[in-house]
Short mmCIF file of C-alpha atoms and ligand atoms in Angstrom, two decimals:
data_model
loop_
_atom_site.label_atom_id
_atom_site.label_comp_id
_atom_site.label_asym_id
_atom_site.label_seq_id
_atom_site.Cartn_x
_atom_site.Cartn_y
_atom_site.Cartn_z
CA UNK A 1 -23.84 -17.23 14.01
CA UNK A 2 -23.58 -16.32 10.53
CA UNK A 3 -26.88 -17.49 9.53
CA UNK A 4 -29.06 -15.17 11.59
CA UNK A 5 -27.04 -11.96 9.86
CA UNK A 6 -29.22 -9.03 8.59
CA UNK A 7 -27.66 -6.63 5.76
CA UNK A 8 -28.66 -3.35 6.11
CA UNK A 9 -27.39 0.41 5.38
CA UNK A 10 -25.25 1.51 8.05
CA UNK A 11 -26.57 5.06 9.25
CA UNK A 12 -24.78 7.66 11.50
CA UNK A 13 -25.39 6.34 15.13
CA UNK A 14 -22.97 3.50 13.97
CA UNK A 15 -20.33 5.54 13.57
CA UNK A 16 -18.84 5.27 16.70
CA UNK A 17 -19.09 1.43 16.67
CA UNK A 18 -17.27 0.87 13.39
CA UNK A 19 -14.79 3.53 14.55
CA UNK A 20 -13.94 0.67 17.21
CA UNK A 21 -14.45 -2.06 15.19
CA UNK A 22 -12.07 -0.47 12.41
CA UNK A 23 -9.40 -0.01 15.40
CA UNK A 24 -9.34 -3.76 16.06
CA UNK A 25 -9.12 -4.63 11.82
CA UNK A 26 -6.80 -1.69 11.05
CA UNK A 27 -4.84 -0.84 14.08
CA UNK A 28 -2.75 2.39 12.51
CA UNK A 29 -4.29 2.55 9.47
CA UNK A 30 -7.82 2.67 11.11
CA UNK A 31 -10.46 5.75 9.68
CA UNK A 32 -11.42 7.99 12.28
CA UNK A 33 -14.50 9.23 12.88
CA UNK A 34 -14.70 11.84 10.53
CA UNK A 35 -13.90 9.83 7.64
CA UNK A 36 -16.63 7.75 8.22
CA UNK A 37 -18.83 10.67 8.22
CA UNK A 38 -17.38 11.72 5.29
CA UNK A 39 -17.32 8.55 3.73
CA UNK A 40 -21.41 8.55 4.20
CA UNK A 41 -21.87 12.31 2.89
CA UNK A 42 -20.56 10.64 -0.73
CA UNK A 43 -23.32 8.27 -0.71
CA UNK A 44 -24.86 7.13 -3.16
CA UNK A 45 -21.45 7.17 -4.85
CA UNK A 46 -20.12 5.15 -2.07
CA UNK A 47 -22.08 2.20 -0.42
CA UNK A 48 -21.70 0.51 2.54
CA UNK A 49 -23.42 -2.40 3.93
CA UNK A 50 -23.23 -3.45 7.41
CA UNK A 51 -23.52 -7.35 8.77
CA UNK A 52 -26.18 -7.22 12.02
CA UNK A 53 -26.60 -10.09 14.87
CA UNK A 54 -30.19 -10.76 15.99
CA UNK A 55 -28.81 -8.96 18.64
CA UNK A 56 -27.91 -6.30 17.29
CA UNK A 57 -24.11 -6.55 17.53
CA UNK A 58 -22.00 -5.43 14.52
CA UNK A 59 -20.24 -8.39 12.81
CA UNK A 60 -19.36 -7.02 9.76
CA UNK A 61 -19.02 -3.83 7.53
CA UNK A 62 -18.02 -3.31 4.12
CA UNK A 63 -18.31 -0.46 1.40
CA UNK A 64 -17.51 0.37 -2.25
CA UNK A 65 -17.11 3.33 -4.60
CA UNK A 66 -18.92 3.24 -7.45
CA UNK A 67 -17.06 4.45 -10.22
CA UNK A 68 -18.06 3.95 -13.56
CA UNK A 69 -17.40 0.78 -15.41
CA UNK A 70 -14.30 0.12 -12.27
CA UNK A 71 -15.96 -0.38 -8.87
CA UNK A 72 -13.56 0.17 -5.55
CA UNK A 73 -13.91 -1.54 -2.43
CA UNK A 74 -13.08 0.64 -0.38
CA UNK A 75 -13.06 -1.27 3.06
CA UNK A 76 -14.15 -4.90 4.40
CA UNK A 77 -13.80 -6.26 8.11
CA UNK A 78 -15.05 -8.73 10.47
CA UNK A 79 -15.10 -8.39 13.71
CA UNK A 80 -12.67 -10.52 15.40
CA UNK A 81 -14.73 -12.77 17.28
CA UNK A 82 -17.21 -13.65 14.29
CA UNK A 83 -13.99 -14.24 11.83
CA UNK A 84 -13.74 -17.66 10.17
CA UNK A 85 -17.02 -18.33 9.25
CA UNK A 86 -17.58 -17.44 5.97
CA UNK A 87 -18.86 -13.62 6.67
CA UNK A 88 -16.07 -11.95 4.53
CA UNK A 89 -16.90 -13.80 1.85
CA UNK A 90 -20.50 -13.01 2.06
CA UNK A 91 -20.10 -9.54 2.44
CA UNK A 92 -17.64 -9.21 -0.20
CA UNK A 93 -19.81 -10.96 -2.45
CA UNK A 94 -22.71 -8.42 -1.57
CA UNK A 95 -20.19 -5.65 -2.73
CA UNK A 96 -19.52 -6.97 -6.03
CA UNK A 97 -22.89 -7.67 -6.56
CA UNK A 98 -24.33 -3.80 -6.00
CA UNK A 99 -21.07 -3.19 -7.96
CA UNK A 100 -22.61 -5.08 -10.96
CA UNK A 101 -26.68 -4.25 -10.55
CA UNK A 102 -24.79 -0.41 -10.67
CA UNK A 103 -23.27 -1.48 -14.15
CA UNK A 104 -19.66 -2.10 -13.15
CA UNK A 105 -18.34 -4.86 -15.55
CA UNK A 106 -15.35 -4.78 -13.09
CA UNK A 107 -14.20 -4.29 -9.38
CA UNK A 108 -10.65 -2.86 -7.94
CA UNK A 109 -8.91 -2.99 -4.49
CA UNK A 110 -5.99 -2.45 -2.65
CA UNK A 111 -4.50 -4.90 0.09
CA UNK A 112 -1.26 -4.98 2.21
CA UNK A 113 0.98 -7.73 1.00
CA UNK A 114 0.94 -9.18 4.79
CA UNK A 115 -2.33 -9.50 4.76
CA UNK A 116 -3.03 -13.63 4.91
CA UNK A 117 -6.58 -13.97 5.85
CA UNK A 118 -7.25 -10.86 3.73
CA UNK A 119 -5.18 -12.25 0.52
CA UNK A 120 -6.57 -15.90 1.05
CA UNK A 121 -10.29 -14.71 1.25
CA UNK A 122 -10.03 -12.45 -1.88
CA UNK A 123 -8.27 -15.53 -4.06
CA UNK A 124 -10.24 -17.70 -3.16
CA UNK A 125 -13.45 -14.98 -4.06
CA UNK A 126 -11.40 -15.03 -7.52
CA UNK A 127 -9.57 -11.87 -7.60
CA UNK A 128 -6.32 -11.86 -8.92
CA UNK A 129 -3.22 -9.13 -8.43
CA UNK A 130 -2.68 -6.65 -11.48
CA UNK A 131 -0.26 -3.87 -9.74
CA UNK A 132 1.96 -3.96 -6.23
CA UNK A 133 3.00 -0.92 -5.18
CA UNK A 134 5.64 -1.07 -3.38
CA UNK A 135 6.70 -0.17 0.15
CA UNK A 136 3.26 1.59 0.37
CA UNK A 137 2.55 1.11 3.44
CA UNK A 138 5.02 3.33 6.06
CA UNK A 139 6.35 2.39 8.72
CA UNK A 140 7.27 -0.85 7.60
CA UNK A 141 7.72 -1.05 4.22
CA UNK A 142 4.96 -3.26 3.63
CA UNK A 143 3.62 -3.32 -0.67
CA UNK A 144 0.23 -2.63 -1.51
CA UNK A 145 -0.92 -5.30 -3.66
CA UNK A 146 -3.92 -4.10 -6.40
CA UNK A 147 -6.34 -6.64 -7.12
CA UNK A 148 -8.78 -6.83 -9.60
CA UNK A 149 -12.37 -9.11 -10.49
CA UNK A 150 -14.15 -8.78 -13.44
CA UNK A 151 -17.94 -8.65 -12.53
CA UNK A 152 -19.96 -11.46 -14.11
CA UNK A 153 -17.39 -14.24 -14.09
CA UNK A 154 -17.22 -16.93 -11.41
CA UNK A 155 -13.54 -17.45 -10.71
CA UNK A 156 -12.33 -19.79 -8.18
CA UNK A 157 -8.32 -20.24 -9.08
CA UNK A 158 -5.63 -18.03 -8.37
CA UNK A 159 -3.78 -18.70 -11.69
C1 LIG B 1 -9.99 -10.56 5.98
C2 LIG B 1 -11.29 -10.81 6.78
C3 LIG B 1 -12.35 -9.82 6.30
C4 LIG B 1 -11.76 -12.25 6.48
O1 LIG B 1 -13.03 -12.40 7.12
P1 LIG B 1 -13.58 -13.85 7.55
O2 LIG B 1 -15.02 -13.73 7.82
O3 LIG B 1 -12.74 -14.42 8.62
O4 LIG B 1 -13.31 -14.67 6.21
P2 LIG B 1 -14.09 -15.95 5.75
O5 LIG B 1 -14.47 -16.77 6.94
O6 LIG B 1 -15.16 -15.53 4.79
O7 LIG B 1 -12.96 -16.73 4.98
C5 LIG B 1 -12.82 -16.63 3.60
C6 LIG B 1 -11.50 -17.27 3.22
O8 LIG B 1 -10.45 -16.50 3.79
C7 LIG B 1 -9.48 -17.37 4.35
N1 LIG B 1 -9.14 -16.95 5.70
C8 LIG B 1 -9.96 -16.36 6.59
N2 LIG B 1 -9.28 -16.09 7.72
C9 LIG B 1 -8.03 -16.54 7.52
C10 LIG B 1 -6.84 -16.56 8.30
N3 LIG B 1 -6.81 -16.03 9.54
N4 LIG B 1 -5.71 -17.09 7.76
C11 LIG B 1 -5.72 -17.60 6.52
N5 LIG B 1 -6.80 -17.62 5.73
C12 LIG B 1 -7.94 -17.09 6.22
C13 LIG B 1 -9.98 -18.74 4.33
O9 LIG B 1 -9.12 -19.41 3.42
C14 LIG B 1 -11.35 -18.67 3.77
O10 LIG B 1 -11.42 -19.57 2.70
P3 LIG B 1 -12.05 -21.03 2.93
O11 LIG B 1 -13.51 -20.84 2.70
O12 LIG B 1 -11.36 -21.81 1.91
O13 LIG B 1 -11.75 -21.45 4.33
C15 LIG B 1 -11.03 -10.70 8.31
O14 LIG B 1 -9.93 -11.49 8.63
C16 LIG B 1 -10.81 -9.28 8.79
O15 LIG B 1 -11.76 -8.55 9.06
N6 LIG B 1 -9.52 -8.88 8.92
C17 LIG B 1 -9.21 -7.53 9.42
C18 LIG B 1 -9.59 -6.45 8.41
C19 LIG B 1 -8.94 -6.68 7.06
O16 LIG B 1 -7.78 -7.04 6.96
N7 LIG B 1 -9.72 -6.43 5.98
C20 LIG B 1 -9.24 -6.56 4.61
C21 LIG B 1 -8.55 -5.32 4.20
S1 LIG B 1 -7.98 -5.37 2.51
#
């Protein structure tokens, strides 16, 4: 399904769809409504990119904050049912690449330690962990790992 993806801007009548599609990634730690809205008032600072079936189902959304030299993403999901197929890493790899045509020469972002499909998709995309912060996340005591990429390079260990 992959394959027949569009990328596009996300505008405001998707709101309420990535509002949902956040509650199935995030659960708690989902953004409500009005962050989104927020989030989209700081464009062009922030960016977000949205993944679109020929049908026009939602499969994916990411965004970043440009920064300066650091880029942050500041979110990446995929819907449940189009998981496992290579669209993280696609639109992960769109975000660093807007990060670098903007002039980052690097890219930062923040993950919960339990996070295996998360952790696994950003190693393998060649970020490695520079910080934890620990017991971040509450209720549970869960770290925040920080990751970091430098824009430009083609890493594929973990090392
Ligand atoms: C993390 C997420 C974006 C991955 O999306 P995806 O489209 O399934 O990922 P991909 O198919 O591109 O997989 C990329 C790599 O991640 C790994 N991966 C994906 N799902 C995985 C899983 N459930 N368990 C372990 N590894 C997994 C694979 O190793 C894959 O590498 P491979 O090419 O060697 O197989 C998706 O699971 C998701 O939306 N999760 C909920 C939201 C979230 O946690 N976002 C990240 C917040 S920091």
């Amino acid at each position: 399904m992959t394959t027949a993806l569009t990328f596009r801007e996300p505008v405001w009548t998707d709101i309420d769809t990535l509002v949902a599609l956040d509650r199935e990634s995030f659960a708690d730690d989902a953004w409500p409504a009005t962050t989104w809205w927020e989030e989209f008032a700081l464009r062009p600072r922030r960016d977000y990119v949205v993944a679109e079936t020929a049908d026009g189902e939602l499969a994916a959304y990411g965004g970043i904050d440009h920064g300066g030299d650091t880029a942050d993403i500041m979110t990446i999901a995929v819907a449940p049912a189009a998981q496992g197929h290579g669209l993280g890493a696609r639109i992960l790899a769109e975000l660093e690449r807007r990060a670098a045509a903007r002039g980052a020469t690097g890219a930062l972002l923040e993950v919960r330690a339990d996070n295996t499909a998360a952790l696994a998709l950003y190693r393998r995309a060649g970020w490695r962990q520079v910080h934890v912060r620990r017991r971040y996340y509450q209720p549970g005591d869960v770290d925040a790992l920080i990751l970091a990429k430098s824009l430009g390079e083609k890493g594929l260990s973990d090392d």
